[in-house]
Short mmCIF file of C-alpha atoms in Angstrom, two decimals:
data_model
loop_
_atom_site.label_atom_id
_atom_site.label_comp_id
_atom_site.label_asym_id
_atom_site.label_seq_id
_atom_site.Cartn_x
_atom_site.Cartn_y
_atom_site.Cartn_z
CA MET A 2 223.84 160.65 -47.06
CA GLU A 3 221.52 163.11 -45.67
CA ARG A 4 218.49 160.99 -46.94
CA VAL A 5 219.85 157.87 -45.20
CA GLY A 6 220.53 159.58 -41.59
CA ARG A 7 216.90 160.74 -41.56
CA ARG A 8 215.74 157.22 -42.42
CA ARG A 9 217.97 155.87 -39.52
CA GLU A 10 217.07 158.38 -37.10
CA GLY A 11 213.50 157.83 -37.67
CA SER A 12 213.72 154.05 -37.08
CA ALA A 13 215.39 154.93 -34.02
CA ARG A 14 212.74 157.69 -32.93
CA SER A 15 209.82 154.68 -33.73
CA ARG A 16 212.03 152.36 -31.88
CA LEU A 17 212.43 154.82 -28.60
CA PHE A 18 208.45 154.73 -29.21
CA ILE A 19 208.00 151.05 -29.37
CA VAL A 20 210.26 150.80 -26.08
CA GLY A 21 208.60 153.92 -24.21
CA VAL A 22 205.31 151.89 -24.73
CA ALA A 23 205.60 148.50 -22.93
CA LEU A 24 208.04 150.80 -20.69
CA THR A 25 205.08 152.48 -19.82
CA ALA A 26 202.97 149.50 -19.47
CA ALA A 27 205.41 147.64 -17.24
CA LEU A 28 205.23 150.51 -14.60
CA CYS A 29 201.74 151.15 -14.63
CA GLY A 30 200.76 146.83 -14.88
CA GLY A 31 199.19 147.51 -18.34
CA CYS A 32 197.26 150.65 -17.19
CA ASP A 33 194.56 152.47 -19.88
CA ALA A 34 197.51 155.16 -20.66
CA ALA A 35 199.94 152.30 -21.88
CA LYS A 36 196.61 150.56 -23.98
CA ALA A 37 196.23 153.65 -25.43
CA LEU A 38 199.70 154.90 -26.88
CA ALA A 39 199.82 151.26 -28.22
CA LYS A 40 196.40 151.77 -29.63
CA ALA A 41 197.77 154.91 -31.53
CA ALA A 42 200.89 153.02 -32.82
CA SER A 43 198.62 150.75 -34.73
CA ALA A 44 196.30 152.55 -36.93
CA ARG A 45 195.70 156.47 -37.13
CA LEU A 46 192.26 158.11 -38.58
CA THR A 47 192.96 161.29 -41.00
CA LEU A 48 190.57 162.91 -42.28
CA SER A 49 190.42 165.18 -45.80
CA THR A 50 187.93 168.10 -43.54
CA THR A 51 186.57 168.09 -39.83
CA SER A 52 183.56 169.85 -41.56
CA LEU A 53 181.62 170.56 -44.50
CA ALA A 54 179.12 173.19 -46.38
CA PHE A 55 176.88 172.45 -48.25
CA ALA A 56 175.64 175.47 -50.69
CA ALA A 57 172.21 176.90 -49.97
CA THR A 58 169.69 174.61 -52.50
CA THR A 59 166.35 174.93 -52.83
CA VAL A 60 163.87 172.75 -50.88
CA GLY A 61 163.41 169.32 -52.79
CA ASN A 62 166.40 170.08 -55.38
CA SER A 63 169.61 168.34 -54.17
CA SER A 64 173.23 169.45 -53.99
CA ALA A 65 176.27 169.07 -55.42
CA THR A 66 177.95 165.87 -53.46
CA GLN A 67 181.12 166.31 -51.40
CA GLY A 68 183.52 163.60 -50.77
CA LEU A 69 185.19 163.16 -47.08
CA THR A 70 188.11 160.92 -47.77
CA LEU A 71 189.23 158.69 -44.66
CA THR A 72 193.09 157.69 -44.68
CA ASN A 73 194.60 154.91 -42.27
CA SER A 74 198.02 157.45 -41.57
CA GLY A 75 198.94 154.42 -39.06
CA LYS A 76 201.33 151.35 -39.53
CA GLY A 77 198.92 148.89 -38.98
CA THR A 78 195.47 147.98 -39.81
CA MET A 79 192.02 150.50 -39.12
CA THR A 80 189.16 148.93 -38.30
CA LEU A 81 186.09 150.54 -39.54
CA SER A 82 183.22 149.31 -37.14
CA GLY A 83 180.40 152.30 -37.75
CA ILE A 84 180.30 154.83 -39.61
CA SER A 85 176.91 157.10 -39.24
CA LEU A 86 174.65 159.99 -40.34
CA SER A 87 172.81 162.26 -37.82
CA ASP A 88 170.08 163.43 -40.42
CA THR A 89 169.20 160.86 -43.18
CA SER A 90 166.32 163.02 -44.18
CA ASP A 91 167.94 166.16 -45.21
CA TYR A 92 171.46 164.91 -46.35
CA SER A 93 172.60 161.52 -47.82
CA MET A 94 175.31 159.44 -48.11
CA GLU A 95 177.58 156.82 -49.83
CA ASN A 96 179.84 154.81 -47.99
CA GLY A 97 182.23 153.91 -50.35
CA CYS A 98 184.24 152.49 -46.65
CA PRO A 99 184.95 148.75 -46.62
CA GLY A 100 184.97 147.56 -43.05
CA THR A 101 188.84 147.90 -42.40
CA LEU A 102 191.39 149.87 -44.42
CA ALA A 103 195.33 148.81 -44.02
CA ALA A 104 198.22 151.04 -43.11
CA SER A 105 198.17 153.90 -45.68
CA ALA A 106 195.07 153.19 -47.87
CA SER A 107 192.44 155.49 -48.02
CA CYS A 108 187.96 155.32 -48.96
CA THR A 109 185.44 158.33 -49.57
CA LEU A 110 182.23 158.38 -48.39
CA THR A 111 180.32 160.79 -50.69
CA LEU A 112 177.50 163.21 -49.22
CA ALA A 113 174.35 165.34 -50.22
CA PHE A 114 172.52 168.10 -49.29
CA THR A 115 168.64 167.45 -49.89
CA PRO A 116 166.52 170.36 -47.54
CA LYS A 117 163.18 169.14 -46.66
CA SER A 118 162.52 173.13 -44.94
CA ALA A 119 163.62 175.99 -45.66
CA ALA A 120 165.80 176.63 -42.95
CA THR A 121 169.31 176.08 -41.50
CA LEU A 122 170.20 172.23 -40.95
CA ALA A 123 173.54 171.21 -39.51
CA ALA A 124 173.80 166.90 -39.30
CA SER A 125 177.34 165.36 -38.64
CA VAL A 126 178.87 161.71 -39.79
CA THR A 127 180.28 159.92 -37.06
CA ILE A 128 182.98 157.70 -37.53
CA THR A 129 183.61 155.05 -35.11
CA ASP A 130 187.01 153.24 -35.20
CA ASN A 131 190.10 151.16 -33.17
CA ALA A 132 191.74 154.39 -33.63
CA SER A 133 193.22 156.97 -30.69
CA GLY A 134 190.52 159.52 -30.59
CA SER A 135 187.41 157.45 -31.99
CA PRO A 136 184.61 158.23 -32.44
CA GLN A 137 185.75 161.20 -34.55
CA LYS A 138 182.78 163.46 -36.12
CA VAL A 139 182.69 165.96 -39.18
CA LYS A 140 179.86 168.54 -39.30
CA LEU A 141 177.65 169.48 -41.74
CA SER A 142 175.88 172.43 -42.58
CA GLY A 143 173.42 173.81 -45.59
CA VAL A 144 170.80 176.50 -45.97
CA GLY A 145 167.17 175.31 -47.35
CA ILE A 146 165.91 178.16 -49.34
CA ALA A 147 162.20 177.91 -50.02
CA ALA A 148 160.92 177.16 -53.19
CA SER A 149 159.52 180.03 -55.30
CA GLY A 150 156.48 178.54 -55.77
CA PRO A 151 154.28 176.16 -53.64
CA PRO A 152 155.57 172.50 -52.89
CA PRO A 153 154.18 170.13 -55.38
CA ALA A 154 151.07 167.94 -53.75
CA VAL A 155 151.31 164.24 -53.18
CA THR A 156 150.16 162.16 -55.12
CA ARG A 157 149.59 158.57 -55.54
CA THR A 158 148.88 156.54 -58.66
CA LEU A 159 148.31 152.63 -58.57
CA TYR A 160 148.09 150.51 -61.05
CA ALA A 161 146.70 147.15 -61.58
CA PHE A 162 148.85 145.00 -63.74
CA PRO A 163 148.57 143.58 -66.74
CA GLU A 164 147.28 146.23 -67.78
CA ALA A 165 145.15 146.72 -71.03
CA ASP A 166 148.41 146.45 -73.79
CA LYS A 167 150.20 143.46 -71.43
CA GLY A 168 152.88 145.40 -70.55
CA VAL A 169 154.34 147.89 -68.07
CA THR A 170 153.96 151.28 -69.92
CA PRO A 171 153.52 153.33 -66.63
CA LEU A 172 157.20 152.27 -65.94
CA TYR A 173 159.01 153.02 -69.21
CA ALA A 174 157.37 156.41 -69.33
CA LEU A 175 158.65 156.79 -65.76
CA VAL A 176 162.67 155.75 -66.63
CA ASN A 177 162.27 157.84 -69.26
CA GLY A 178 161.09 160.96 -67.84
CA ALA A 179 164.52 160.94 -65.43
CA GLN A 180 166.04 164.08 -65.65
CA LYS A 181 169.00 163.90 -63.11
CA THR A 182 168.90 160.14 -61.40
CA ILE A 183 167.15 157.33 -61.68
CA ASP A 184 168.02 154.88 -58.65
CA MET A 185 166.51 151.08 -58.79
CA THR A 186 166.27 148.28 -56.58
CA MET A 187 165.26 144.38 -58.32
CA TYR A 188 164.97 141.19 -57.88
CA GLU A 189 164.63 140.68 -61.43
CA LEU A 190 165.51 142.52 -65.00
CA VAL A 191 164.84 140.47 -67.14
CA ASP A 192 163.15 143.04 -70.04
CA THR A 193 165.67 143.92 -72.80
CA THR A 194 163.02 147.00 -73.19
CA PHE A 195 163.32 148.45 -69.77
CA SER A 196 167.24 148.10 -69.57
CA GLY A 197 167.81 149.65 -72.83
CA ASP A 198 165.93 152.75 -71.69
CA LEU A 199 167.79 152.90 -68.91
CA VAL A 200 171.00 153.03 -70.98
CA ALA A 201 169.56 155.18 -73.20
CA ALA A 202 168.86 157.43 -69.74
CA CYS A 203 172.55 157.20 -68.82
CA GLY A 204 173.31 158.53 -72.70
CA ARG A 205 171.24 161.39 -72.11
CA GLY A 206 172.87 162.35 -69.00
CA VAL A 207 170.97 160.46 -66.89
CA LYS A 208 172.73 158.72 -63.81
CA VAL A 209 171.33 155.51 -63.41
CA ARG A 210 172.36 152.81 -60.02
CA VAL A 211 170.54 149.65 -59.58
CA ILE A 212 170.47 147.24 -57.02
CA LEU A 213 170.55 143.36 -57.87
CA ASP A 214 170.05 140.03 -56.39
CA GLN A 215 172.86 137.46 -56.24
CA ASN A 216 171.82 135.58 -54.08
CA LEU A 217 168.79 134.12 -56.30
CA GLU A 218 168.67 135.66 -59.23
CA LYS A 219 172.53 136.23 -60.16
CA ALA A 220 171.99 133.87 -63.65
CA SER A 221 168.97 136.13 -64.43
CA ASN A 222 170.61 139.47 -63.38
CA THR A 223 174.06 138.96 -65.23
CA ALA A 224 173.04 140.30 -68.95
CA ALA A 225 171.52 143.22 -67.58
CA TYR A 226 174.53 144.00 -65.07
CA ASN A 227 177.02 143.76 -67.91
CA GLN A 228 174.94 145.57 -70.03
CA LEU A 229 174.13 148.57 -67.25
CA ASN A 230 178.09 148.51 -66.42
CA ALA A 231 179.23 149.01 -70.31
CA ALA A 232 177.29 152.22 -70.58
CA ALA A 233 178.70 155.53 -69.45
CA ASN A 234 176.98 157.13 -66.33
CA CYS A 235 175.40 153.54 -65.26
CA SER A 236 176.01 151.50 -62.86
CA ALA A 237 175.08 148.15 -61.72
CA VAL A 238 175.98 146.61 -57.86
CA TRP A 239 175.09 142.64 -56.68
CA ALA A 240 173.33 143.23 -53.57
CA ASN A 241 174.59 142.77 -49.89
CA PRO A 242 174.24 139.19 -49.86
CA SER A 243 173.76 138.88 -45.78
CA TYR A 244 170.25 139.29 -47.46
CA ALA A 245 168.89 135.57 -48.15
CA ALA A 246 167.58 137.68 -51.42
CA THR A 247 167.00 141.24 -52.03
CA HIS A 248 163.22 140.99 -52.86
CA GLN A 249 162.82 144.68 -53.02
CA LYS A 250 161.39 146.48 -56.46
CA THR A 251 161.31 150.24 -56.56
CA ILE A 252 162.18 153.08 -58.83
CA THR A 253 163.43 156.56 -57.61
CA VAL A 254 163.28 158.57 -60.22
CA ASP A 255 165.01 162.71 -59.80
CA GLY A 256 164.65 162.35 -56.15
CA THR A 257 161.91 162.90 -56.26
CA GLN A 258 159.25 160.17 -57.60
CA SER A 259 159.03 156.11 -56.43
CA ALA A 260 157.10 153.02 -58.01
CA ILE A 261 156.95 150.56 -55.25
CA LEU A 262 156.10 147.50 -56.78
CA SER A 263 154.89 143.93 -56.21
CA LEU A 264 156.03 142.92 -59.77
CA ASN A 265 159.43 142.34 -61.23
CA LEU A 266 160.80 143.61 -64.02
CA THR A 267 160.80 140.45 -66.42
CA SER A 268 159.27 140.39 -69.83
CA ARG A 269 157.52 137.35 -70.06
CA TYR A 270 155.42 137.28 -67.29
CA TYR A 271 153.69 140.38 -67.86
CA SER A 272 150.58 139.73 -69.79
CA LEU A 273 148.99 136.77 -67.55
CA THR A 274 150.22 138.19 -63.67
CA ARG A 275 148.53 139.84 -61.25
CA ASP A 276 151.06 142.46 -59.79
CA PHE A 277 150.83 145.84 -58.10
CA GLY A 278 152.90 149.39 -58.61
CA LEU A 279 152.15 152.13 -57.08
CA VAL A 280 154.18 155.62 -58.08
CA GLU A 281 154.08 158.57 -55.34
CA ASN A 282 156.00 162.25 -54.32
CA ASP A 283 155.22 162.12 -51.28
CA PRO A 284 158.98 163.50 -49.90
CA ALA A 285 158.93 161.34 -46.42
CA ASP A 286 158.33 158.19 -48.77
CA VAL A 287 160.59 159.07 -50.91
CA ALA A 288 163.24 160.56 -48.79
CA ALA A 289 163.24 157.27 -46.34
CA ILE A 290 163.55 155.20 -50.09
CA GLU A 291 166.76 157.13 -51.18
CA ALA A 292 168.62 156.45 -47.40
CA THR A 293 168.21 153.25 -47.60
CA PHE A 294 168.89 152.72 -51.44
CA ASN A 295 172.64 154.31 -50.57
CA GLN A 296 173.60 151.98 -47.95
CA ASP A 297 172.34 149.18 -49.37
CA TYR A 298 173.89 150.26 -52.51
CA VAL A 299 176.87 149.74 -50.72
CA SER A 300 175.72 146.47 -49.03
CA ALA A 301 176.24 148.45 -45.23
CA THR A 302 174.30 147.41 -42.53
CA TYR A 303 171.42 150.16 -42.18
CA SER A 304 167.57 149.89 -40.07
CA PRO A 305 165.83 151.84 -42.71
CA GLY A 306 163.17 154.94 -42.27
CA ASN A 307 159.56 154.04 -42.07
CA GLY A 308 158.55 157.50 -44.06
CA ASP A 309 155.05 158.36 -43.91
CA ASP A 310 153.77 154.48 -45.04
CA LEU A 311 156.51 152.22 -45.53
CA ILE A 312 156.79 148.00 -44.67
CA TRP A 313 160.42 147.13 -44.82
CA SER A 314 161.95 143.34 -44.25
CA PRO A 315 163.26 142.65 -41.90
CA THR A 316 162.62 145.39 -39.85
CA THR A 317 158.96 146.46 -39.30
CA ALA A 318 157.10 143.93 -41.81
CA GLN A 319 156.41 141.22 -39.47
CA VAL A 320 154.41 143.35 -36.77
CA ASP A 321 153.34 145.50 -39.71
CA LEU A 322 151.69 142.59 -41.63
CA LEU A 323 150.15 140.50 -38.86
CA GLY A 324 148.81 144.13 -37.06
CA ILE A 325 146.90 144.24 -40.71
CA ILE A 326 145.51 140.73 -40.13
CA ASN A 327 144.59 140.82 -36.22
CA GLY A 328 142.87 144.24 -36.43
CA ALA A 329 140.34 143.59 -38.98
CA THR A 330 136.53 143.72 -36.88
CA LYS A 331 134.61 142.62 -40.20
CA THR A 332 136.38 142.26 -43.44
CA LEU A 333 139.75 140.87 -45.03
CA LEU A 334 140.06 140.52 -48.58
CA VAL A 335 144.30 138.54 -49.68
CA GLU A 336 146.12 137.97 -52.02
CA ASN A 337 149.70 136.73 -52.39
CA GLU A 338 152.23 133.98 -53.97
CA GLU A 339 152.97 132.43 -50.92
CA MET A 340 151.24 130.93 -47.28
CA ALA A 341 154.39 129.02 -46.20
CA ALA A 342 154.59 131.85 -42.76
CA GLY A 343 152.31 129.89 -40.00
CA ASN A 344 152.09 132.67 -38.18
CA ILE A 345 150.28 134.59 -41.13
CA VAL A 346 147.98 131.64 -41.52
CA SER A 347 146.87 130.75 -37.75
CA ALA A 348 146.22 134.73 -37.83
CA LEU A 349 143.43 134.86 -40.89
CA GLU A 350 142.03 131.28 -39.37
CA ALA A 351 141.99 133.32 -35.76
CA ALA A 352 140.18 136.65 -37.80
CA SER A 353 137.79 134.26 -39.40
CA LYS A 354 136.87 132.48 -36.50
CA ARG A 355 135.76 135.63 -34.58
CA GLY A 356 134.16 136.40 -37.32
CA VAL A 357 135.79 138.64 -40.16
CA ALA A 358 134.63 137.72 -43.63
CA VAL A 359 138.14 136.91 -45.07
CA GLU A 360 138.22 136.10 -48.67
CA ILE A 361 142.00 134.65 -50.60
CA ALA A 362 142.92 134.90 -53.52
CA MET A 363 145.96 133.00 -54.90
CA THR A 364 147.00 130.61 -57.38
CA ASP A 365 146.85 126.97 -56.95
CA ASN A 366 150.06 125.62 -55.61
CA PRO A 367 150.73 122.07 -54.12
CA SER A 368 153.48 123.09 -51.89
CA TYR A 369 150.63 124.67 -49.42
CA ALA A 370 147.94 122.69 -49.75
CA THR A 371 147.93 121.62 -46.04
CA GLU A 372 147.76 125.69 -46.03
CA PHE A 373 145.15 125.77 -47.77
CA THR A 374 142.74 123.30 -46.58
CA ALA A 375 142.93 124.52 -43.01
CA LEU A 376 142.41 127.73 -44.21
CA LYS A 377 139.32 126.48 -45.79
CA ALA A 378 138.34 124.60 -42.44
CA ALA A 379 138.60 127.28 -40.25
CA GLY A 380 135.80 129.37 -42.62
CA CYS A 381 138.12 131.52 -44.82
CA GLY A 382 136.89 131.42 -48.68
CA MET A 383 139.52 130.11 -50.47
CA HIS A 384 139.77 130.37 -53.77
CA VAL A 385 142.71 129.82 -56.01
CA TYR A 386 143.36 129.72 -60.05
CA PRO A 387 145.14 126.65 -61.81
CA ASN A 388 148.53 126.19 -61.93
CA THR A 389 148.83 126.78 -65.79
CA SER A 390 150.37 129.02 -68.55
CA THR A 391 147.01 130.31 -69.92
CA ALA A 392 145.70 130.80 -66.08
CA LEU A 393 145.29 134.24 -64.40
CA TYR A 394 148.81 133.62 -61.77
CA ILE A 395 148.83 135.71 -58.39
CA HIS A 396 152.15 136.95 -58.08
CA ALA A 397 150.53 140.09 -56.43
CA LYS A 398 150.84 141.00 -52.28
CA ALA A 399 148.05 143.00 -50.58
CA LEU A 400 146.08 142.83 -47.53
CA LEU A 401 143.00 145.17 -47.15
CA ALA A 402 140.80 144.61 -43.36
CA ASP A 403 137.91 146.36 -42.63
CA PHE A 404 137.63 148.15 -46.32
CA GLY A 405 135.55 151.64 -46.64
CA LEU A 406 135.46 151.27 -42.63
CA SER A 407 136.98 153.63 -40.42
CA THR A 408 139.43 150.94 -39.14
CA GLN A 409 140.38 150.52 -42.43
CA LYS A 410 144.34 149.38 -42.90
CA ILE A 411 145.62 148.26 -46.60
CA TYR A 412 149.31 146.92 -47.36
CA MET A 413 150.32 146.06 -51.05
CA GLY A 414 154.34 145.62 -51.81
CA SER A 415 156.77 142.95 -52.47
CA ILE A 416 156.68 141.47 -49.08
CA ASN A 417 155.00 137.71 -49.19
CA PHE A 418 153.37 135.57 -46.84
CA SER A 419 156.66 133.70 -45.62
CA THR A 420 159.45 133.74 -42.91
CA ALA A 421 162.07 134.34 -45.10
CA SER A 422 160.28 137.20 -47.16
CA MET A 423 159.03 139.16 -43.14
CA THR A 424 162.08 138.46 -42.08
CA LYS A 425 165.56 137.55 -44.14
CA ASN A 426 165.05 139.47 -47.29
CA ARG A 427 165.46 142.73 -48.37
CA GLU A 428 161.76 143.76 -49.25
CA LEU A 429 159.50 146.94 -49.63
CA GLY A 430 155.99 147.49 -48.81
CA LEU A 431 153.20 150.51 -48.11
CA TYR A 432 150.23 151.34 -46.10
CA ILE A 433 147.84 152.39 -49.07
CA THR A 434 145.79 155.98 -47.86
CA ASP A 435 144.51 157.77 -50.64
CA SER A 436 141.06 156.81 -51.33
CA ALA A 437 141.33 155.87 -55.01
CA SER A 438 144.67 153.27 -54.93
CA ALA A 439 142.16 151.69 -52.43
CA GLN A 440 139.56 151.58 -54.76
CA LEU A 441 140.97 150.51 -57.33
CA LEU A 442 142.65 147.42 -55.21
CA ASN A 443 139.43 146.43 -53.97
CA ALA A 444 138.02 146.44 -56.85
CA ALA A 445 140.79 144.20 -58.20
CA ILE A 446 140.92 141.49 -55.69
CA ALA A 447 137.50 141.02 -55.01
CA SER A 448 137.16 140.57 -59.06
CA ASP A 449 140.27 137.84 -58.92
CA TYR A 450 138.54 136.32 -55.80
CA ALA A 451 134.82 136.23 -57.63
CA GLY A 452 136.78 134.80 -60.76
CA ALA A 453 138.18 131.88 -59.23
CA PRO A 454 136.96 128.46 -57.93
CA SER A 455 137.04 127.29 -54.72
CA PHE A 456 140.27 125.34 -53.47
#
């Protein structure tokens, strides 16, 4: 009887609250106070904590993760319009929250601390929603501790594929050497050796997370998707469908090294396909790649950071690639699988007409015959390999402007010369800045150009 009485009392209070809201609205003609009360009655955000303190962590290492739980303790549906992290360099966040939370529903944000400097580092998570008190902030704090020795030197190693063994041995080695984590975004994963190595890494305790394209390559990727999700410590997700394609190809190991690739992990193409990959440990680049991965993993809307050298699509790619071409003063050496973007074609034509020596190596594709003809007419060197099963196939995407000069700018990555690739896909490339990689890239593309007949 006592429980029944309390339930009735609660119902009476609810009716009085609603009447109060309606009466207040009538008296003040829809004033802000009434609107705020009605808003509070529909949804209410409750946080598991308003601050998270992370253990002191050595610079370059990652702390244990901590969870922040969001609960809708109101009676109506809550709309989460924004969840943002103020510092994506020293902190990372996995957003496990959907766009809406039903009454009594909860979701969790997973946060980690990876200090880039020896200092006390503060940040915050801001949550914007349709409940009273929005936005709400959760304070983050952590202390970075200097490593006992000097930080590792920044290294960059470029690989030109196909290598002598007609495989991707450096990439297998990267994955097989992982100790803690592997985060990979891949347009196409159809290499059973590679997917097997990922599962083996999971078996030795490495946490493996993989994003696979679904808009164009779901059928090809399903076998690997299922294999990974069947293994403990492994997980694969389908890429954000809001991108025309997730064409990015990156592998990040232990949060310290990233491979940025033009090639897909599709073993049947390894032996006769020109591709490039750069493995680097630049802290700013790796941190930006990881921050983007964490947001893409949960299909969140996110504008990536550029680190020291990164070129992202759909944010900066078009401006950056056109900037390289338009800034060339003496030479342009080009390799790309596609030549569909009219603004790129026009920029190459204009470069040739202002006296830049433009040399382009591609595979002959009837889809681009009009563009090839126009480029040749503008004075560009247009060399194409036959599109056969035995000829070298140009899948690389690279630009070298003014190689060897003070005005040198070089790009390599996943971004094709198409409007979709530059403005609608998730893609990643970078500026090549070290001399060894620049020389290898130049030598490989110059050799490809010399080895192909003129269009």
